[in-house]
PDB file of C-alpha atoms and ligand atoms in Angstrom:
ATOM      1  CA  UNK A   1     -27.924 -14.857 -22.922  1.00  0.00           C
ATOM      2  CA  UNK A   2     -28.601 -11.397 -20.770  1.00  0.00           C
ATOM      3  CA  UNK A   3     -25.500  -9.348 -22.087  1.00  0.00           C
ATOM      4  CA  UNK A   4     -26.698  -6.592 -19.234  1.00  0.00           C
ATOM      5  CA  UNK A   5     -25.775  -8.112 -16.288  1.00  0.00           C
ATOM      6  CA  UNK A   6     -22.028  -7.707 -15.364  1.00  0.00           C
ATOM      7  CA  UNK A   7     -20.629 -11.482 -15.819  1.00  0.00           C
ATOM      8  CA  UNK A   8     -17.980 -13.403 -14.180  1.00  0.00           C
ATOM      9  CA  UNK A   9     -14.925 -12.840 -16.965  1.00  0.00           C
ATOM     10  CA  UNK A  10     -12.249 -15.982 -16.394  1.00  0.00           C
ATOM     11  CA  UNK A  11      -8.735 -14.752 -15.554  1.00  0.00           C
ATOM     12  CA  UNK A  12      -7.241 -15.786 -18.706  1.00  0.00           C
ATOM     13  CA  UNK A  13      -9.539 -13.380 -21.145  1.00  0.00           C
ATOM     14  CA  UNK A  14      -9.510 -10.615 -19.046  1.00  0.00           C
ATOM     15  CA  UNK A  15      -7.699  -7.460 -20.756  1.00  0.00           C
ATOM     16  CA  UNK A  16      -4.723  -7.081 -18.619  1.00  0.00           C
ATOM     17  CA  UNK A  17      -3.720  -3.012 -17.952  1.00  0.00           C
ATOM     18  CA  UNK A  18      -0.743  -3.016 -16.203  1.00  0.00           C
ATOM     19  CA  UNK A  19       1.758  -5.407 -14.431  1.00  0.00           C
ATOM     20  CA  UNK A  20       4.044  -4.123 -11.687  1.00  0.00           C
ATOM     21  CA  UNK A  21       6.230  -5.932  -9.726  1.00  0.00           C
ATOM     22  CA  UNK A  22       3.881  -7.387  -6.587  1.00  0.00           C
ATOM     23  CA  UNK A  23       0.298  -6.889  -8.505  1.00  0.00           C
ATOM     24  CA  UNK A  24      -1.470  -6.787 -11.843  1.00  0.00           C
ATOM     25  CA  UNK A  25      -4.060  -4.509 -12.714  1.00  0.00           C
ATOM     26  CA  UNK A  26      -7.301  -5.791 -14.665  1.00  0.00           C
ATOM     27  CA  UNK A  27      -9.659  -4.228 -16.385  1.00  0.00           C
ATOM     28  CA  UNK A  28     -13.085  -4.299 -14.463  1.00  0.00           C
ATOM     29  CA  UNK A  29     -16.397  -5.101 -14.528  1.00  0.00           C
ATOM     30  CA  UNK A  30     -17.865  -1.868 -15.508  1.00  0.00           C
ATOM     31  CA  UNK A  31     -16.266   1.588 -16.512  1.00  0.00           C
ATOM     32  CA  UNK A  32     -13.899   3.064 -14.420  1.00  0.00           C
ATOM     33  CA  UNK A  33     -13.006   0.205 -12.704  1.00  0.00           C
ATOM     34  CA  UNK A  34     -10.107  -2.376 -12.380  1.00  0.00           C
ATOM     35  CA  UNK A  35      -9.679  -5.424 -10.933  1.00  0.00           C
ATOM     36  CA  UNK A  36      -6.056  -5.343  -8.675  1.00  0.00           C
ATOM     37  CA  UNK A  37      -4.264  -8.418  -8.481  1.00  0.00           C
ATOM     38  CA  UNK A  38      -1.250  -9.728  -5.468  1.00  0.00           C
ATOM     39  CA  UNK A  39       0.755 -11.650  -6.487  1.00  0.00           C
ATOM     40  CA  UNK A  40       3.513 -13.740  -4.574  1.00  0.00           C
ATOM     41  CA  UNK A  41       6.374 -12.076  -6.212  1.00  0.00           C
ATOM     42  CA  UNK A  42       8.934  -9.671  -3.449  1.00  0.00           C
ATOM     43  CA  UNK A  43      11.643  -7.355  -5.225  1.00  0.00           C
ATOM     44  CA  UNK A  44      14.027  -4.803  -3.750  1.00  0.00           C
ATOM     45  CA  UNK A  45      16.697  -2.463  -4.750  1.00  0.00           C
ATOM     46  CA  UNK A  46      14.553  -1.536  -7.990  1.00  0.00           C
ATOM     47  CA  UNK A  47      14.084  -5.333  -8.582  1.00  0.00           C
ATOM     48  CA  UNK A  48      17.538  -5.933  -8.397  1.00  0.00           C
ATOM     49  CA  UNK A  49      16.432  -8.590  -5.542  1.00  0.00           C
ATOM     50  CA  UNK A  50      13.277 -10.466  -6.854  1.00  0.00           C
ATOM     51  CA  UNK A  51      11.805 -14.308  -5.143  1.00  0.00           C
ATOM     52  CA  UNK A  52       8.354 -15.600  -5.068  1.00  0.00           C
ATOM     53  CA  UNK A  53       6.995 -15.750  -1.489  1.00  0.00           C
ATOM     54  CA  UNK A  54       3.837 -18.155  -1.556  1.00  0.00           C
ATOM     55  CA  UNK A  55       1.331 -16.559   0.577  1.00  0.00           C
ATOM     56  CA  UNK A  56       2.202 -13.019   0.728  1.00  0.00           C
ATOM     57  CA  UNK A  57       0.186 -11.903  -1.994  1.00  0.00           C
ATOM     58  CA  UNK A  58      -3.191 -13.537  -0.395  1.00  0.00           C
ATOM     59  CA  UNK A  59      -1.860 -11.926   2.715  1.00  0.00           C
ATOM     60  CA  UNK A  60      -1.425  -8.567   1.609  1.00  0.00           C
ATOM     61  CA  UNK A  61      -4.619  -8.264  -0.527  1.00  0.00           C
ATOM     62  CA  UNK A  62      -6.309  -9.104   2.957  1.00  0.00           C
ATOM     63  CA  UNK A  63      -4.425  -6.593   4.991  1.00  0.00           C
ATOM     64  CA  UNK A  64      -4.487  -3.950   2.630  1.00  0.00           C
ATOM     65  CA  UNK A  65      -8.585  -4.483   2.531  1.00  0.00           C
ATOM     66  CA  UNK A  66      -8.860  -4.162   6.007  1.00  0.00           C
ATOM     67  CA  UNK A  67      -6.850  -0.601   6.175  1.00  0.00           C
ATOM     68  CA  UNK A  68      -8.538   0.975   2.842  1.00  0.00           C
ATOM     69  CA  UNK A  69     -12.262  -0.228   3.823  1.00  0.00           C
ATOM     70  CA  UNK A  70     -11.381   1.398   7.419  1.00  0.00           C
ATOM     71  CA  UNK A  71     -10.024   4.191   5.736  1.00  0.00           C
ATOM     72  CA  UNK A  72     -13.173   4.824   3.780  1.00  0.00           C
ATOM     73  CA  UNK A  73     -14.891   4.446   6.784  1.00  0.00           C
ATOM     74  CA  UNK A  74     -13.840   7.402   8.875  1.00  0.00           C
ATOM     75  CA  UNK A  75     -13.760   9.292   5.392  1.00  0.00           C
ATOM     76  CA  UNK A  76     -10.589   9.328   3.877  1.00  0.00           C
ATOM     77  CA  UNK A  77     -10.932   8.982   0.279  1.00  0.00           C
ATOM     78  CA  UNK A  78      -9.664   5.741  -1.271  1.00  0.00           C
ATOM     79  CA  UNK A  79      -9.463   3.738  -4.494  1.00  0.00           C
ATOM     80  CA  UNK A  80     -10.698   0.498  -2.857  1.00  0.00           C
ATOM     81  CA  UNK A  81     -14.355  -0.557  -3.644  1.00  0.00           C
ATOM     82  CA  UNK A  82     -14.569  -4.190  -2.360  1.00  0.00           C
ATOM     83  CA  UNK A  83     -12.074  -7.376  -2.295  1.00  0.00           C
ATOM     84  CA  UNK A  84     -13.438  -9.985  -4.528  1.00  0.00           C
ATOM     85  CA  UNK A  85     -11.262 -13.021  -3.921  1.00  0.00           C
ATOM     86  CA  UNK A  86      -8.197 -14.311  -2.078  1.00  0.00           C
ATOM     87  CA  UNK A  87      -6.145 -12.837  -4.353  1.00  0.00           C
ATOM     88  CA  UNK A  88      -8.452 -10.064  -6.088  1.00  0.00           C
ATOM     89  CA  UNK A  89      -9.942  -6.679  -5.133  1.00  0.00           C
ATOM     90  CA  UNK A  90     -12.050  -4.139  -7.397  1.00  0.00           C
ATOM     91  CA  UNK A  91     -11.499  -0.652  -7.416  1.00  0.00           C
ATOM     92  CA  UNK A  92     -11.518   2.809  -8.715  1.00  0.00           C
ATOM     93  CA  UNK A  93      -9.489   3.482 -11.965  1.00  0.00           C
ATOM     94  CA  UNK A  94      -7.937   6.606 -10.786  1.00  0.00           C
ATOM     95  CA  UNK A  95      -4.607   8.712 -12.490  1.00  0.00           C
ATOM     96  CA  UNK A  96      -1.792   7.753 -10.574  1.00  0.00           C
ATOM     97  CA  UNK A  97       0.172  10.487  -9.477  1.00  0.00           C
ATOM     98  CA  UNK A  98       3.912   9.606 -10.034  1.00  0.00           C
ATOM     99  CA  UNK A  99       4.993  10.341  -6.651  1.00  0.00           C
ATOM    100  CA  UNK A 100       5.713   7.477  -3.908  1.00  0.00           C
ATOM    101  CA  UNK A 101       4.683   9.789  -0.258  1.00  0.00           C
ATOM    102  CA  UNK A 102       6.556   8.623   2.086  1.00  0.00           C
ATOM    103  CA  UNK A 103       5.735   8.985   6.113  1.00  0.00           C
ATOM    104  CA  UNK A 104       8.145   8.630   8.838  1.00  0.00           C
ATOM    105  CA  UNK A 105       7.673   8.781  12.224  1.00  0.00           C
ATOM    106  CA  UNK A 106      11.062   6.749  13.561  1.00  0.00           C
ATOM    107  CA  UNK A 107      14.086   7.091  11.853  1.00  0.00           C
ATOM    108  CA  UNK A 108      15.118   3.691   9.490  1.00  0.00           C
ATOM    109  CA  UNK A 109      15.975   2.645   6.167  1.00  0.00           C
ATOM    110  CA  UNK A 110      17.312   5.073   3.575  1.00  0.00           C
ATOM    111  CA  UNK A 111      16.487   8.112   5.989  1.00  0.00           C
ATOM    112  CA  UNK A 112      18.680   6.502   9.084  1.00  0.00           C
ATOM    113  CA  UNK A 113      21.443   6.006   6.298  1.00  0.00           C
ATOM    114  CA  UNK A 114      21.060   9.154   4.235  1.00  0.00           C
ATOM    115  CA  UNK A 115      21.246  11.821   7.417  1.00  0.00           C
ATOM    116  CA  UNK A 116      23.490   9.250  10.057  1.00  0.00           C
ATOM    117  CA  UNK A 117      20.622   9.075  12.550  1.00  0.00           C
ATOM    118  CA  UNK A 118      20.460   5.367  14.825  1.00  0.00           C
ATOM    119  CA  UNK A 119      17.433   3.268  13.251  1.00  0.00           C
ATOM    120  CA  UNK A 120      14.923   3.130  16.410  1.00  0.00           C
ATOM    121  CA  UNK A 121      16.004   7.085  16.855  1.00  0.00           C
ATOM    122  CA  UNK A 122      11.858   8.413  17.374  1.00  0.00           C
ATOM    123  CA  UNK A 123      11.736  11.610  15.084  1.00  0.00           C
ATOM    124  CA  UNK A 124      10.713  14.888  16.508  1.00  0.00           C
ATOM    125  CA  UNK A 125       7.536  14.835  14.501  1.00  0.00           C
ATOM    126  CA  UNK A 126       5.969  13.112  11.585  1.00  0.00           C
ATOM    127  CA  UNK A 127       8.182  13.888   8.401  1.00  0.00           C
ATOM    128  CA  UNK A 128       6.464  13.631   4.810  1.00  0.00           C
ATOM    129  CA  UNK A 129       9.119  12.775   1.977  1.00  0.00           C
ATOM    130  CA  UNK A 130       8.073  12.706  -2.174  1.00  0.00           C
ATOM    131  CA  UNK A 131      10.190  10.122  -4.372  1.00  0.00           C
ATOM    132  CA  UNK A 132       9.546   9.983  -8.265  1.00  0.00           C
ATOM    133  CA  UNK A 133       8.041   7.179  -9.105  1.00  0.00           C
ATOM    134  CA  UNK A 134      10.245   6.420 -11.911  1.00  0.00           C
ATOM    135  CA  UNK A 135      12.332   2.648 -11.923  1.00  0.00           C
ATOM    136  CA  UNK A 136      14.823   3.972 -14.711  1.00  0.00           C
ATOM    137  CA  UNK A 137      16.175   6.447 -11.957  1.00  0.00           C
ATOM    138  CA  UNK A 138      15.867   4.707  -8.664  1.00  0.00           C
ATOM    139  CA  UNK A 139      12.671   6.324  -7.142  1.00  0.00           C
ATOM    140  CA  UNK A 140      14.741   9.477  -6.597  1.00  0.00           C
ATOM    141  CA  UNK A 141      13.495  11.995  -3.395  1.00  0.00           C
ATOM    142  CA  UNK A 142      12.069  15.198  -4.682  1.00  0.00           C
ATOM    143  CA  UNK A 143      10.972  18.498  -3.495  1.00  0.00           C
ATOM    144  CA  UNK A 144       7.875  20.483  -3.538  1.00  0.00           C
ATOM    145  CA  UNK A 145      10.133  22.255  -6.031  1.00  0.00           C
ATOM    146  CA  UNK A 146      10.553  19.896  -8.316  1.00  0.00           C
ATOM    147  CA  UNK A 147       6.937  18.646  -8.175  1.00  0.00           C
ATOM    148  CA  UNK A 148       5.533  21.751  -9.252  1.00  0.00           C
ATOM    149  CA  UNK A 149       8.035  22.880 -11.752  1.00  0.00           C
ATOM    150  CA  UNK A 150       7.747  18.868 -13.367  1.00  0.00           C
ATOM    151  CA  UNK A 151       3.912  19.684 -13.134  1.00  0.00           C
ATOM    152  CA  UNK A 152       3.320  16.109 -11.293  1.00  0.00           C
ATOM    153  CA  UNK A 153       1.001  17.927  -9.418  1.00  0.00           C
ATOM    154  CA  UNK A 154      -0.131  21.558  -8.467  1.00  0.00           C
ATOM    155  CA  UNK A 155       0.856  23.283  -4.972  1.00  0.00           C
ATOM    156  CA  UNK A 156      -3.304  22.762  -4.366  1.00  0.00           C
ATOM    157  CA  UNK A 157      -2.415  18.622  -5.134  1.00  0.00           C
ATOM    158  CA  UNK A 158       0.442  18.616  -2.784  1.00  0.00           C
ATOM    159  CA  UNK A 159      -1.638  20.173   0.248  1.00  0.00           C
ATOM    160  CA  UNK A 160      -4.547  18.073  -0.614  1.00  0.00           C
ATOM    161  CA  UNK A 161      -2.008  14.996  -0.837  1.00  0.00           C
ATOM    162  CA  UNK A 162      -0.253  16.001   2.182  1.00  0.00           C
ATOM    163  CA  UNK A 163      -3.208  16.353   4.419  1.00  0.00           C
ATOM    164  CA  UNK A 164      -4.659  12.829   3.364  1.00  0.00           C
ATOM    165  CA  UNK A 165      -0.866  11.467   4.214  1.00  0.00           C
ATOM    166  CA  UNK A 166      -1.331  13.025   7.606  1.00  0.00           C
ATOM    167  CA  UNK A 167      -4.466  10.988   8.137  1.00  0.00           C
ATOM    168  CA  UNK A 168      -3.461   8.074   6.998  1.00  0.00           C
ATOM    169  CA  UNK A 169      -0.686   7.912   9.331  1.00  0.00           C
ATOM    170  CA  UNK A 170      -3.218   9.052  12.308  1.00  0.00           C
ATOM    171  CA  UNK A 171      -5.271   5.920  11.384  1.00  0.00           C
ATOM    172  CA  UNK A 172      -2.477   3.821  10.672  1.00  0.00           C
ATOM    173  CA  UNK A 173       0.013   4.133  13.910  1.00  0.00           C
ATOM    174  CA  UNK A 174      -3.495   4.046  16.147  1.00  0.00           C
ATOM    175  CA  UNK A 175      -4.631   0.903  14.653  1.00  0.00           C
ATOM    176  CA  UNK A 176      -1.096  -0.367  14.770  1.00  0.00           C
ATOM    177  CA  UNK A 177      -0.033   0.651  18.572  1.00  0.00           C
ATOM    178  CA  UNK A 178      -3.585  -0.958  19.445  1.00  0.00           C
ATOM    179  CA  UNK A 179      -2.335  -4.113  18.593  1.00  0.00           C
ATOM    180  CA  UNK A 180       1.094  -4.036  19.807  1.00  0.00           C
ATOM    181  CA  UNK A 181       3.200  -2.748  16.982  1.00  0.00           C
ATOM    182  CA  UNK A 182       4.991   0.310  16.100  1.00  0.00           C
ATOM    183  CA  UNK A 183       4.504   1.772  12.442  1.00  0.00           C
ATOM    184  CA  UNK A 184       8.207   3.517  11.852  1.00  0.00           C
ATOM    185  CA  UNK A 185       6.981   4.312   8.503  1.00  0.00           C
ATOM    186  CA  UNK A 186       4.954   3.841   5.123  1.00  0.00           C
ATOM    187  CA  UNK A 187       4.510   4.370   1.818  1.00  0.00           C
ATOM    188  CA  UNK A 188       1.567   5.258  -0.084  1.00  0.00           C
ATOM    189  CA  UNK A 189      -0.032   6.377  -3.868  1.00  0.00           C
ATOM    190  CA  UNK A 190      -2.375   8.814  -4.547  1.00  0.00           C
ATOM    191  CA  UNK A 191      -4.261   9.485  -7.615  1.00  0.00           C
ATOM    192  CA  UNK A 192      -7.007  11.608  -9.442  1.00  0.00           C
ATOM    193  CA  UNK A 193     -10.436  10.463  -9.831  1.00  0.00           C
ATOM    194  CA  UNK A 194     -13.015  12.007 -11.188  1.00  0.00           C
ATOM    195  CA  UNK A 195     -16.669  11.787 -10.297  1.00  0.00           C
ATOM    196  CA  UNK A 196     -18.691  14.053 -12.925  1.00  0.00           C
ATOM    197  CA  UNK A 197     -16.407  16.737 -13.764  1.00  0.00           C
ATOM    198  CA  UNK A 198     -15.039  17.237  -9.810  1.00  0.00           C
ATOM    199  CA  UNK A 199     -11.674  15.190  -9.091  1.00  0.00           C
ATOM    200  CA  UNK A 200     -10.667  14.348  -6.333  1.00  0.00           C
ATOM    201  CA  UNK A 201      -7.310  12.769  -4.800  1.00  0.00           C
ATOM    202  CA  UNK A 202      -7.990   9.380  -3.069  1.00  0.00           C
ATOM    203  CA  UNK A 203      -5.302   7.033  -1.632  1.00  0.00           C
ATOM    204  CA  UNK A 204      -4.591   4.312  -4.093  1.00  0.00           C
ATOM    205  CA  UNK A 205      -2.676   1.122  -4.500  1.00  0.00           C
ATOM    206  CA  UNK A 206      -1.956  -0.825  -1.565  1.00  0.00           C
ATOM    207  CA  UNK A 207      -0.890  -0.387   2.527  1.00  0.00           C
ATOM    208  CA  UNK A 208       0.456  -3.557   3.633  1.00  0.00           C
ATOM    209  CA  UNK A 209       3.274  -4.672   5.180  1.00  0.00           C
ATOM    210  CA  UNK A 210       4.887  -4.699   1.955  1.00  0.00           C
ATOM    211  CA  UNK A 211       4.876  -1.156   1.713  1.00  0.00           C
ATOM    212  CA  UNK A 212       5.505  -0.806   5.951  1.00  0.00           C
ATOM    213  CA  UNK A 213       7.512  -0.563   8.045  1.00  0.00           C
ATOM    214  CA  UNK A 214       6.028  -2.462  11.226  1.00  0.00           C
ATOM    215  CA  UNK A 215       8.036  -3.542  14.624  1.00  0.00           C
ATOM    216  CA  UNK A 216       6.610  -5.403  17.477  1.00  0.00           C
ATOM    217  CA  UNK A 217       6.210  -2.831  20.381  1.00  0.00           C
ATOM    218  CA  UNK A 218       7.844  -4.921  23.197  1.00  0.00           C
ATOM    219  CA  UNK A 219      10.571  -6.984  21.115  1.00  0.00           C
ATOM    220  CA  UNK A 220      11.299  -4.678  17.840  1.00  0.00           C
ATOM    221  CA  UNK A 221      11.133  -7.435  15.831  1.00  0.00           C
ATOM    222  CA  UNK A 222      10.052  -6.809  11.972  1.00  0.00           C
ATOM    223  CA  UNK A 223       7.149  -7.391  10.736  1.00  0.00           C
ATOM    224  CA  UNK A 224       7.391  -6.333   7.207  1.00  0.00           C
ATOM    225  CA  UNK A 225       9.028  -6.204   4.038  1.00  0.00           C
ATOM    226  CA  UNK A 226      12.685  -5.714   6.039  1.00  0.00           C
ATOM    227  CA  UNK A 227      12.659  -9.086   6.409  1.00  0.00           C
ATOM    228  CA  UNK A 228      13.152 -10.110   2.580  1.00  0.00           C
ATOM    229  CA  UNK A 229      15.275  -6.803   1.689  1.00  0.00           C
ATOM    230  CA  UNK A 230      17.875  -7.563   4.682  1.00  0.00           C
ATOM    231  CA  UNK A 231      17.552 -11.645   4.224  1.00  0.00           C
ATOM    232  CA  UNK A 232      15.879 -12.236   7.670  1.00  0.00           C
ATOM    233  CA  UNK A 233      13.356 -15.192   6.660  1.00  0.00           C
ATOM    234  CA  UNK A 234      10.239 -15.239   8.416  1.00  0.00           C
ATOM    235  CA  UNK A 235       8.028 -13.160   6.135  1.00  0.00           C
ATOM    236  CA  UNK A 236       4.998 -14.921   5.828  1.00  0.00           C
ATOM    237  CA  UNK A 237       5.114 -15.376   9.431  1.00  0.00           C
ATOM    238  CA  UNK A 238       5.228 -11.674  10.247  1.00  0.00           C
ATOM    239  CA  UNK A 239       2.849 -10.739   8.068  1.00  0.00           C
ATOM    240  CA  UNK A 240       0.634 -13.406   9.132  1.00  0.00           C
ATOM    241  CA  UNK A 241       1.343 -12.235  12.620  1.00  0.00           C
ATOM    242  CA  UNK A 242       0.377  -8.495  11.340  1.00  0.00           C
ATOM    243  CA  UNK A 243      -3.210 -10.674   9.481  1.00  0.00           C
ATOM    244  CA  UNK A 244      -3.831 -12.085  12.934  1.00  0.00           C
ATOM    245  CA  UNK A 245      -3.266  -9.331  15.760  1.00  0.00           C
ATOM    246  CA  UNK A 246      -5.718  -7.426  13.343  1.00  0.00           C
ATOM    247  CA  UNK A 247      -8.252  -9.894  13.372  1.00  0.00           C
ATOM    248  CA  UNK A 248      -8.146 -10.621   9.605  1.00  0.00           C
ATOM    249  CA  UNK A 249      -6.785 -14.121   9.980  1.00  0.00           C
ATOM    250  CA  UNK A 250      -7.885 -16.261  12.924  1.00  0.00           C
ATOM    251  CA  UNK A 251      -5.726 -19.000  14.579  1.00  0.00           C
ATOM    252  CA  UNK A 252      -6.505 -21.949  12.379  1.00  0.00           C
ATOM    253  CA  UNK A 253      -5.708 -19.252   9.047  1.00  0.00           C
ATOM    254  CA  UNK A 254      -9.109 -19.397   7.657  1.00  0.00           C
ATOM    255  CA  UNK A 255      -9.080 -15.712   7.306  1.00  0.00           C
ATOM    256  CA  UNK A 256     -12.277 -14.332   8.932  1.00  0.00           C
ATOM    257  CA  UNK A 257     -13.754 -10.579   9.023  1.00  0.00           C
ATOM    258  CA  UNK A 258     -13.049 -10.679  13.265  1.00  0.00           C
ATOM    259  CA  UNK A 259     -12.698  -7.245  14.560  1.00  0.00           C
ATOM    260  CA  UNK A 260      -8.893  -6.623  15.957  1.00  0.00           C
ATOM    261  CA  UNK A 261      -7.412  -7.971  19.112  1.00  0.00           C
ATOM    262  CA  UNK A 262      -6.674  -6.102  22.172  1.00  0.00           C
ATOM    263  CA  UNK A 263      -2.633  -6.461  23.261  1.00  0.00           C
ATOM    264  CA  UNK A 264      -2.804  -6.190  27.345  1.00  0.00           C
ATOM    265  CA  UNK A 265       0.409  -4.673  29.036  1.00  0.00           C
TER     266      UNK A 265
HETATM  267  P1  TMP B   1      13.069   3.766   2.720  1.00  0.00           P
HETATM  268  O1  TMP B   1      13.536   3.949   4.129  1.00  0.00           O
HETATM  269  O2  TMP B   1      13.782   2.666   1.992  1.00  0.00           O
HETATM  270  O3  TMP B   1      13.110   5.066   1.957  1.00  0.00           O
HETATM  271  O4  TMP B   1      11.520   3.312   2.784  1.00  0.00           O
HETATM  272  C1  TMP B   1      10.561   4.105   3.425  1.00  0.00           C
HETATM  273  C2  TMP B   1       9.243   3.358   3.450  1.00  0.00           C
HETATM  274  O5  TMP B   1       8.723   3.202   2.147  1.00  0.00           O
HETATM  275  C3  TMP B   1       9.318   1.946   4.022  1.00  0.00           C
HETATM  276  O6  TMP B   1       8.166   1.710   4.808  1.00  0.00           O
HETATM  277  C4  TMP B   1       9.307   1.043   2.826  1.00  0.00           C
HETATM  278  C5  TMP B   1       8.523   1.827   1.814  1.00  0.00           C
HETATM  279  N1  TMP B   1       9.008   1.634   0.452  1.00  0.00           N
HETATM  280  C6  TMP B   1       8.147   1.129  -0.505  1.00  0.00           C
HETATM  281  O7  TMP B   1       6.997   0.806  -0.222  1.00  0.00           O
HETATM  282  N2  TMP B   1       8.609   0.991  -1.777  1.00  0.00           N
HETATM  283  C7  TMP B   1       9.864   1.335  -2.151  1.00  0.00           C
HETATM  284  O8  TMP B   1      10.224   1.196  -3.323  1.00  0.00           O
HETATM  285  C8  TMP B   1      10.741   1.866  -1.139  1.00  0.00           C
HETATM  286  C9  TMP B   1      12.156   2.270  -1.498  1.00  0.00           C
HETATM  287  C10 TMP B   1      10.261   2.005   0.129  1.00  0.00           C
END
């Protein structure tokens, strides 16, 4: 047997690394990497609210491919290195930065309800909000402040993470509004990765409608994770909706590598 080459490991004696609520983390093929795995499972409120949607995590690992390989693309720094299944995708073992960056450009959720603005209200420009990542106390919002003092990350991590959120959201609301749907707002992860002894902060976990939020331009329907938190049904049919106007999954659902598709009017 050629112990050099890197071999297929089956699922079940793979070291496991970490398992969160909607994926599980592998340890890859070679050092410094990791294999991240959907799964079907939604939560909300912390967990509090937990089902298993069949589909979602095949449809997320897809959508989330598409926006971190475009991502890398036009230069933005990422995790992602290439999806390796339906449900699979290697990448970059990078130190996750505890912080949950938040971007907002229409008022919803927990901003509509914290500060009494209408959900749908557009916001007078792109607003950039830092939770804790930390389950025990809720995610709370933090400052710049707190960041620092906490040493989560230095003021030069913050721009650095800041500016990358900024592009992001460029990307994201332009690929979005090209095929018909409004991004209100989005989470996202960063973390440190080193490459010889320079780090670098890359985007990191996953963009997908999970971590959205995503409303049809003309209608306002959702076409995210809303749908589970406020009991709407339809989830697997939004985000299959979001697969499709992309061009990820064609009309039959074989998923297919199409580019995305024009919305007239
Ligand atoms: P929020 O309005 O509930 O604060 O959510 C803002 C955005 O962040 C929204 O697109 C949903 C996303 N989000 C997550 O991805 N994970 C979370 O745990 C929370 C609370 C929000």
């Amino acid at each position: 047997m050629d112990f050099q080459k890197p071999r297929y490991i089956p699922m079940s004696r793979r070291r496991r690394i970490y398992e969160g609520k909607a994926k599980v983390l592998y340890e890859g093929p070679e050092p410094g990497t990791l294999i991240q795995h959907f799964k079907d499972d939604a939560t909300a409120f912390n967990a509090k609210k937990h089902e298993v949607i069949e589909g979602k995590g095949v449809l997320n690992n897809r959508i989330s491919e598409y926006v971190f390989q475009h991502l890398n693309d036009i230069g933005v720094p990422t995790h992602f290195i290439r999806r390796l299944n339906m449900r699979e995708q290697l990448i970059r073992e990078v130190e996750i930065i505890p912080l949950e960056v938040v971007v907002r450009n229409v008022a919803a959720g927990s901003l509509a309800t914290r500060l009494g603005i209408d959900e749908g209200t557009q916001l007078p420009r792109s607003i950039i909000e830092f939770y804790y990542k930390n389950d025990k106390l809720n995610d709370p919002m933090v400052s710049e402040e707190h960041i620092t003092a906490f040493g989560w990350a230095s003021p030069q991590e913050i721009d650095d993470i800041m500016a990358l959120a900024i592009r992001v959201n460029d990307f994201l609301s332009g690929l979005f509004l090209g095929v018909g749907i409004r991004l209100v707002d989005f989470k996202m992860e960063t973390g440190r990765l080193w490459e010889n002894d320079v780090m670098r902060i890359v985007v990191a976990d996953e963009i997908s409608p999970d971590s959205c939020r995503l409303w049809d331009i003309k209608t306002n329907d959702k076409m995210d994770k809303d749908r589970f938190r406020r009991d709407m049904g339809g989830l697997v049919e939004a985000y299959t909706e979001v697969a499709k106007r992309l061009g990820i999954v064609a009309e039959g659902e074989r998923p297919q590598g199409m580019g995305p598709v024009l919305v007239k009017g």
